[in-house]
Amino acid sequence: MFALWTIVRFVVALGAAVVLYLIGAALVRNFSSMELPDNEPDPANLEDVDYRYRCIVCGAQLVLYSAQSGDVPDAPRHCREPMVLMAPIDDTGRS
């Protein structure tokens, strides 16, 4: 009886290991087949900016140092809420 119980435990453990391996392999395969977004910024059109954002929920801060020229990017999200722009946008070109 003891040997039968040991064999059953070994088979169940081996089956669980195979299932976990198959799930992990499927996840890796899905990540590698993901396509890049179509709206990637063109590095030649980036300009220096100084946008400072703050999360209204937890207070985390983010500084954006470059953006597409002529575009004010959408506010990033943190804690599932849009962050608030803290620094005023200077359109005069002064630093």
Short mmCIF file of C-alpha atoms in Angstrom, two decimals:
data_model
loop_
_atom_site.label_atom_id
_atom_site.label_comp_id
_atom_site.label_asym_id
_atom_site.label_seq_id
_atom_site.Cartn_x
_atom_site.Cartn_y
_atom_site.Cartn_z
CA MET A 1 0.00 0.00 0.00
CA PHE A 2 2.84 2.37 0.85
CA ALA A 3 4.55 1.86 -2.53
CA LEU A 4 1.28 2.52 -4.39
CA TRP A 5 0.77 5.81 -2.52
CA THR A 6 4.35 6.89 -3.34
CA ILE A 7 3.85 6.12 -7.03
CA VAL A 8 0.56 8.07 -7.13
CA ARG A 9 2.20 11.10 -5.49
CA PHE A 10 5.10 10.94 -7.96
CA VAL A 11 2.76 10.75 -10.98
CA VAL A 12 0.66 13.67 -9.71
CA ALA A 13 3.80 15.77 -9.11
CA LEU A 14 5.13 14.92 -12.56
CA GLY A 15 1.79 15.84 -14.15
CA ALA A 16 1.70 19.16 -12.29
CA ALA A 17 5.25 19.95 -13.45
CA VAL A 18 4.31 19.24 -17.08
CA VAL A 19 1.20 21.43 -16.85
CA LEU A 20 3.20 24.32 -15.33
CA TYR A 21 5.83 23.97 -18.06
CA LEU A 22 3.20 24.07 -20.81
CA ILE A 23 1.54 27.16 -19.31
CA GLY A 24 4.91 28.94 -19.02
CA ALA A 25 5.86 28.02 -22.59
CA ALA A 26 2.53 29.35 -23.88
CA LEU A 27 3.04 32.65 -22.02
CA VAL A 28 6.55 33.09 -23.43
CA ARG A 29 5.28 32.29 -26.93
CA ASN A 30 2.51 34.91 -26.60
CA PHE A 31 4.94 37.59 -25.39
CA SER A 32 7.36 36.96 -28.23
CA SER A 33 4.62 37.22 -30.86
CA MET A 34 3.34 40.61 -29.70
CA GLU A 35 3.59 43.38 -32.28
CA LEU A 36 5.00 46.81 -31.56
CA PRO A 37 2.54 49.70 -31.46
CA ASP A 38 2.07 51.62 -34.70
CA ASN A 39 2.46 55.05 -33.14
CA GLU A 40 6.09 54.79 -32.05
CA PRO A 41 7.66 58.27 -31.87
CA ASP A 42 10.24 59.19 -34.48
CA PRO A 43 13.49 59.88 -32.60
CA ALA A 44 14.37 62.62 -35.11
CA ASN A 45 11.25 64.63 -34.12
CA LEU A 46 11.83 64.61 -30.35
CA GLU A 47 12.43 67.90 -28.54
CA ASP A 48 13.47 68.71 -24.98
CA VAL A 49 10.56 69.45 -22.64
CA ASP A 50 10.04 69.66 -18.89
CA TYR A 51 6.61 68.29 -17.99
CA ARG A 52 6.14 67.33 -14.35
CA TYR A 53 3.20 65.14 -13.40
CA ARG A 54 1.85 64.07 -9.99
CA CYS A 55 -0.55 61.24 -9.15
CA ILE A 56 -3.60 62.65 -7.35
CA VAL A 57 -4.10 59.39 -5.43
CA CYS A 58 -0.68 58.45 -4.03
CA GLY A 59 1.52 61.48 -4.84
CA ALA A 60 3.99 59.69 -7.11
CA GLN A 61 5.79 62.11 -9.44
CA LEU A 62 7.01 61.74 -13.02
CA VAL A 63 9.17 64.05 -15.13
CA LEU A 64 9.01 63.89 -18.93
CA TYR A 65 12.17 65.23 -20.57
CA SER A 66 11.42 64.66 -24.28
CA ALA A 67 8.30 64.55 -26.44
CA GLN A 68 7.26 64.79 -30.07
CA SER A 69 7.78 68.31 -31.35
CA GLY A 70 4.64 70.41 -31.23
CA ASP A 71 2.66 67.85 -29.21
CA VAL A 72 1.68 67.98 -25.56
CA PRO A 73 1.44 64.29 -24.66
CA ASP A 74 -1.54 62.84 -22.85
CA ALA A 75 -1.07 62.64 -19.11
CA PRO A 76 0.23 59.26 -17.94
CA ARG A 77 -1.93 57.15 -15.66
CA HIS A 78 -1.01 55.98 -12.16
CA CYS A 79 -3.27 54.30 -9.62
CA ARG A 80 -5.76 53.99 -12.51
CA GLU A 81 -6.20 57.77 -12.62
CA PRO A 82 -4.65 60.35 -14.98
CA MET A 83 -1.76 62.25 -13.43
CA VAL A 84 -1.98 66.04 -13.05
CA LEU A 85 0.45 68.35 -14.86
CA MET A 86 2.26 70.32 -12.14
CA ALA A 87 4.64 72.58 -14.07
CA PRO A 88 3.06 75.13 -16.38
CA ILE A 89 3.70 74.68 -20.09
CA ASP A 90 6.00 77.45 -21.31
CA ASP A 91 5.12 78.30 -24.94
CA THR A 92 7.47 81.29 -25.10
CA GLY A 93 10.61 79.17 -25.43
CA ARG A 94 12.19 80.52 -22.23
CA SER A 95 13.75 78.01 -19.85
#
